[in-house]
CSV table of C-alpha atoms in Angstrom, one decimal:
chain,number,residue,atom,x,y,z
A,1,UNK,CA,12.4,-18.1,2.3
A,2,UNK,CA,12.5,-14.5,2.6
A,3,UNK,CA,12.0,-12.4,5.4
A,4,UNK,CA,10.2,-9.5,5.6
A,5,UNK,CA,11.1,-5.8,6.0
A,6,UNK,CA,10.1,-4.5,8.7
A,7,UNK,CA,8.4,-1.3,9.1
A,8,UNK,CA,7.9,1.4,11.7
A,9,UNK,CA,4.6,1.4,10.1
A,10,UNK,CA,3.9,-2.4,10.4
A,11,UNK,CA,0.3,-3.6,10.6
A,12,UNK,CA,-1.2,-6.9,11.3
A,13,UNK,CA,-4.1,-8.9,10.6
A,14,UNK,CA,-5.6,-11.8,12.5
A,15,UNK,CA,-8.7,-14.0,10.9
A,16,UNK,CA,-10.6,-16.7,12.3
A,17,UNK,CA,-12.6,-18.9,10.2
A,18,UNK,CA,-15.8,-20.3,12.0
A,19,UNK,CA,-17.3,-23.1,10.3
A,20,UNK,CA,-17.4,-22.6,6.5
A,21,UNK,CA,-18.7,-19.2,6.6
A,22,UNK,CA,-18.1,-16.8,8.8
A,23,UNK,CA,-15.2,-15.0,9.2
A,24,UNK,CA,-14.2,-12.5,12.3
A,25,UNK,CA,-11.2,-10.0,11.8
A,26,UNK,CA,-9.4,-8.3,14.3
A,27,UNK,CA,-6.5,-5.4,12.9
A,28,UNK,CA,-4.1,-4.6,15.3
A,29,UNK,CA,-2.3,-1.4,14.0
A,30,UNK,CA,-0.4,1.0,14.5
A,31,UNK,CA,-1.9,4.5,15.0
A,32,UNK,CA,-0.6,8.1,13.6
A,33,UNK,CA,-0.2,10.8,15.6
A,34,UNK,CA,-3.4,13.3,15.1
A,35,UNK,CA,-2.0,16.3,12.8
A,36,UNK,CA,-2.9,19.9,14.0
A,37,UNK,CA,-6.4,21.1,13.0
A,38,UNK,CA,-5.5,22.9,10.0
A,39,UNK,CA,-6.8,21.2,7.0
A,40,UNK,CA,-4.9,18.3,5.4
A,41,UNK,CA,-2.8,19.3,2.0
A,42,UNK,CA,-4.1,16.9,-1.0
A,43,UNK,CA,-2.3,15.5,-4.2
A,44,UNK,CA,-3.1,14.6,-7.4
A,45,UNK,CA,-1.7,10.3,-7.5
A,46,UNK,CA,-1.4,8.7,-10.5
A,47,UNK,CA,-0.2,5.0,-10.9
A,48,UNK,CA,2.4,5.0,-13.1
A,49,UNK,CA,4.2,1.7,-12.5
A,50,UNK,CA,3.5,-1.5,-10.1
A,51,UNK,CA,6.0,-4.3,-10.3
A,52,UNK,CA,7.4,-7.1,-8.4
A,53,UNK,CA,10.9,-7.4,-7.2
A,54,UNK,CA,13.1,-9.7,-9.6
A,55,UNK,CA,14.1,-11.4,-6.4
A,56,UNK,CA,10.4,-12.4,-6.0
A,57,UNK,CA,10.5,-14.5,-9.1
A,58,UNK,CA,7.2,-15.8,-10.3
A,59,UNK,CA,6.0,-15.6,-7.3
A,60,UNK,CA,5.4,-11.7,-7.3
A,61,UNK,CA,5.0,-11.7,-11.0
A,62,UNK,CA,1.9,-13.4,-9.9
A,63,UNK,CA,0.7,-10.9,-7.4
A,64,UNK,CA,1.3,-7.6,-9.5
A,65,UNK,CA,-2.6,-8.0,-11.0
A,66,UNK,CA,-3.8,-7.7,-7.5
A,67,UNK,CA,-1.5,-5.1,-6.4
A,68,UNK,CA,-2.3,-3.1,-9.0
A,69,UNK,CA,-6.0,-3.5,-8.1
A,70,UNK,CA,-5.1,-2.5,-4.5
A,71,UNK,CA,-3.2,0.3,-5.3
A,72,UNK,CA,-5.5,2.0,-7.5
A,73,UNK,CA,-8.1,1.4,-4.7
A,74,UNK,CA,-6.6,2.5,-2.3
A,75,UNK,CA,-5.3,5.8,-4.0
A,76,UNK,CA,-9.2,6.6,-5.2
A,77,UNK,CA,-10.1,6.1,-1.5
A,78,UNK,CA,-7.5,8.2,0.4
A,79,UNK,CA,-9.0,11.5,1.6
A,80,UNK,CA,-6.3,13.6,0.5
A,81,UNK,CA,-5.5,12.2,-2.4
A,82,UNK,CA,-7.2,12.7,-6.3
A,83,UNK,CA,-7.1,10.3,-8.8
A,84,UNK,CA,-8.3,12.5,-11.8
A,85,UNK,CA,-7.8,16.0,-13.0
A,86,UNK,CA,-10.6,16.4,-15.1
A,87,UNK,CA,-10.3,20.1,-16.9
A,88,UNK,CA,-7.0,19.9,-16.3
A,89,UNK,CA,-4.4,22.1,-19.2
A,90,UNK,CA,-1.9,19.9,-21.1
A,91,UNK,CA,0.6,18.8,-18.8
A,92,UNK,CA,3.0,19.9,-20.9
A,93,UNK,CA,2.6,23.4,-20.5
A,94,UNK,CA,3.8,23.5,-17.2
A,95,UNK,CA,3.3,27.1,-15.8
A,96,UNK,CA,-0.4,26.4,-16.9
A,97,UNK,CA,-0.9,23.0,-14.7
A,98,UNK,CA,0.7,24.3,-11.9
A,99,UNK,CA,-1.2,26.9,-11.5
A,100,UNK,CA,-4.4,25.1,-12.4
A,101,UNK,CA,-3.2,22.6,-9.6
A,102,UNK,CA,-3.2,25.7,-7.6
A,103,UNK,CA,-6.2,27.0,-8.6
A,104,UNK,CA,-8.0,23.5,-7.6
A,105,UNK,CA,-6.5,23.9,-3.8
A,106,UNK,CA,-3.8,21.0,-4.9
A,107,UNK,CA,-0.7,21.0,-3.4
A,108,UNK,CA,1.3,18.9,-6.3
A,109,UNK,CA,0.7,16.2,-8.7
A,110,UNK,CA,2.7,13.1,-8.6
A,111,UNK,CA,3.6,10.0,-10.6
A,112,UNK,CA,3.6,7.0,-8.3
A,113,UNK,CA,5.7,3.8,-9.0
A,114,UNK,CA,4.6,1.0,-6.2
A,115,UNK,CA,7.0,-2.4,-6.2
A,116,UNK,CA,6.0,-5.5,-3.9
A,117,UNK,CA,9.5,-5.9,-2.3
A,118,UNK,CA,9.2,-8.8,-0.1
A,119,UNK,CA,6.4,-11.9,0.2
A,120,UNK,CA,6.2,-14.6,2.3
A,121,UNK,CA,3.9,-17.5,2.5
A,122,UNK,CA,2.8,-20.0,5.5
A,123,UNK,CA,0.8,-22.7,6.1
A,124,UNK,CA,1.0,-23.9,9.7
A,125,UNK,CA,-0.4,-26.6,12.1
A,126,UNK,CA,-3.0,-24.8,14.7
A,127,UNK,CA,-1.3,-25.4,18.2
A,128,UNK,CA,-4.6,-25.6,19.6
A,129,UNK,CA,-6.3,-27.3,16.8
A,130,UNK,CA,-7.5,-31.2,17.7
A,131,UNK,CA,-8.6,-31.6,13.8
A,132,UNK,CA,-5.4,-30.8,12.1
A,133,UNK,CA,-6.9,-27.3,10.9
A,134,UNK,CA,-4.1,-25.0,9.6
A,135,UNK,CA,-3.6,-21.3,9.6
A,136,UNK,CA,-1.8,-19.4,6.5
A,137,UNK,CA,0.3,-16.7,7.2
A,138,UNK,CA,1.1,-13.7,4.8
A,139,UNK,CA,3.7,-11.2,5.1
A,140,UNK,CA,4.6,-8.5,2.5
A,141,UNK,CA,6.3,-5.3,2.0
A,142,UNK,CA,6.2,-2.8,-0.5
A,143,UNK,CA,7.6,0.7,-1.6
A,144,UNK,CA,6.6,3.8,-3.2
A,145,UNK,CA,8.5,5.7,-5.0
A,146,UNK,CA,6.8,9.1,-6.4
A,147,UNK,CA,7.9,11.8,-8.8
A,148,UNK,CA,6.3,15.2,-9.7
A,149,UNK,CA,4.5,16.3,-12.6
A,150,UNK,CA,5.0,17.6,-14.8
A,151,UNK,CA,8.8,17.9,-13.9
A,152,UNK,CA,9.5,14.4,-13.3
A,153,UNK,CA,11.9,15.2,-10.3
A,154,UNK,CA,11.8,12.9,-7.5
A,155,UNK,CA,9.0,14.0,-5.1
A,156,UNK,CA,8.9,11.1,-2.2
A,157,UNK,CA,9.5,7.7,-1.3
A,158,UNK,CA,7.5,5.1,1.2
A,159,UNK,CA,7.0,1.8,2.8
A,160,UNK,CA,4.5,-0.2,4.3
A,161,UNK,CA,4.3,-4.0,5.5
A,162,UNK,CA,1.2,-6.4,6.9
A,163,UNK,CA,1.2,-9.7,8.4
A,164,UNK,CA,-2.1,-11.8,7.9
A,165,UNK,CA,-3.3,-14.4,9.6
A,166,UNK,CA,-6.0,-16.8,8.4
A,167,UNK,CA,-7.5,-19.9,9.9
A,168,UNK,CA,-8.6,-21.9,6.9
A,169,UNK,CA,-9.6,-25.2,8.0
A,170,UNK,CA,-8.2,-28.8,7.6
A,171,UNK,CA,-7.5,-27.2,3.5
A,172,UNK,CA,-6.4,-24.2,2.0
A,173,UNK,CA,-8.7,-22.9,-0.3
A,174,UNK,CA,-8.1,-20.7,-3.2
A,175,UNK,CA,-10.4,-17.9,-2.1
A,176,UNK,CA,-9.1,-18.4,1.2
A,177,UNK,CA,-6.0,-17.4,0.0
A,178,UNK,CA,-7.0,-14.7,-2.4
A,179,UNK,CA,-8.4,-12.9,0.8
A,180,UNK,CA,-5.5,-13.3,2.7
A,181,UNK,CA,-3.0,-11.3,0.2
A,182,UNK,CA,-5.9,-8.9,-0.4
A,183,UNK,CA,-6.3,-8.0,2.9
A,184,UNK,CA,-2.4,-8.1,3.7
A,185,UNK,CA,-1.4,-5.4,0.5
A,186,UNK,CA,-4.7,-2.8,1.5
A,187,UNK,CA,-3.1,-2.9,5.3
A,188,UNK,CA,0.9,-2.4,3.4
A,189,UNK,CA,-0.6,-0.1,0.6
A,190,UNK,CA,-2.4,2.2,3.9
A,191,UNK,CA,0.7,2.3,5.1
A,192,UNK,CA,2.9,3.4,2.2
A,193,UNK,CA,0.4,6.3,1.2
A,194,UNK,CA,0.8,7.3,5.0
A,195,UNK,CA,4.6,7.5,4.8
A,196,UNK,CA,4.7,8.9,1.4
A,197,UNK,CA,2.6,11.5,2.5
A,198,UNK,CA,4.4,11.9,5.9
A,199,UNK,CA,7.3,12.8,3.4
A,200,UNK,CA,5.2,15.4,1.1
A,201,UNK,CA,4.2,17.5,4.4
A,202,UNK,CA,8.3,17.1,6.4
A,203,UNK,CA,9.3,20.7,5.2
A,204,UNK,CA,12.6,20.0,3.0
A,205,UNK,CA,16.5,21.1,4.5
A,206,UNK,CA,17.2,23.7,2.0
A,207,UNK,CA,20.9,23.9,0.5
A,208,UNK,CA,22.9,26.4,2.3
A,209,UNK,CA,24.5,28.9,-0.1
């Protein structure tokens, strides 16, 4: 079984199944530090790759449909990040889409690569459970790895994990589980986006000549 990597940015989940229906989620997570009051720099993100690691075997070839759905989502969502660049000049011409990027108050445009690194599944007995109900447990990790556009030079990298926590009952059921991972890669994916954009603001060490 494998472990996962843990994160300064680690969130977790906890989710109580009343009854049949209703479910009650409490996130405990980690805050950021406020930034300064000057506005926010924002990027143009575009999914270029999401895959499992091979050391995941079927397993996260399984999950990379819904981490790809999670991604995208939470990419569109993000307040400083774009997901289109309508009017936009052919990439290739790079001089132009710079400084269209400029012009548009964007301050880069980036490939993004996501890969699920770590996942781990649990199904245990409730300790205070007199009916034999179970909780599953979810744990995952991904990275992000982005590069620039139109240069293709290596622009950031990130990480984010989640823990879940779901009573389910005496059975698991599919949905049941299906909400679990959902809700366990939109808590790793916030957390990536955060580092990786921790990384685009950290002014870079320039070589000394």
């Amino acid at each position: 079984m494998m472990r996962p990597m843990r994160s300064p940015a680690l969130r977790t989940l906890s989710v109580l199944t009343l009854g049949l229906a209703a479910l009650v989620a409490v996130a405990f997570a980690t805050t950021h530090t406020a930034e300064a009051a000057k506005p926010k720099k924002k990027y143009y993100f575009e999914v270029a790759e999401v895959k499992a690691s091979d050391s995941l075997g079927q397993a996260g070839k399984d999950l990379v449909a819904v981490t790809t759905t999670q991604v995208t989502k939470s990419i569109g969502a993000h307040e400083q990040l774009v997901a289109t660049l309508d009017g936009a000049p052919d990439r290739a011409k790079g001089k132009q889409f710079k400084a269209w990027l400029k012009k548009k108050k964007l301050s880069g445009a980036y490939r993004v690569n996501v890969e699920l690194i770590s996942f781990e599944e649990e199904l245990e007995e409730k300790d205070d459970s007199l009916n034999k109900e179970k909780r599953l447990i979810i744990r995952l990790a991904l990275r992000t790895f982005g590069e620039t556009i139109p240069d293709r030079v290596m622009g950031f990298t990130g990480e984010g994990s989640a823990t879940v926590k779901l009573d389910v009952g005496k059975k698991l059921r599919p949905r049941d589980r299906e909400y679990a991972i959902t809700q366990a890669l939109e808590l790793a994916m916030t957390d990536a986006l955060a580092s990786s954009l921790n990384k685009l603001a950290t002014p870079q060490d320039t070589p000394k000549k």
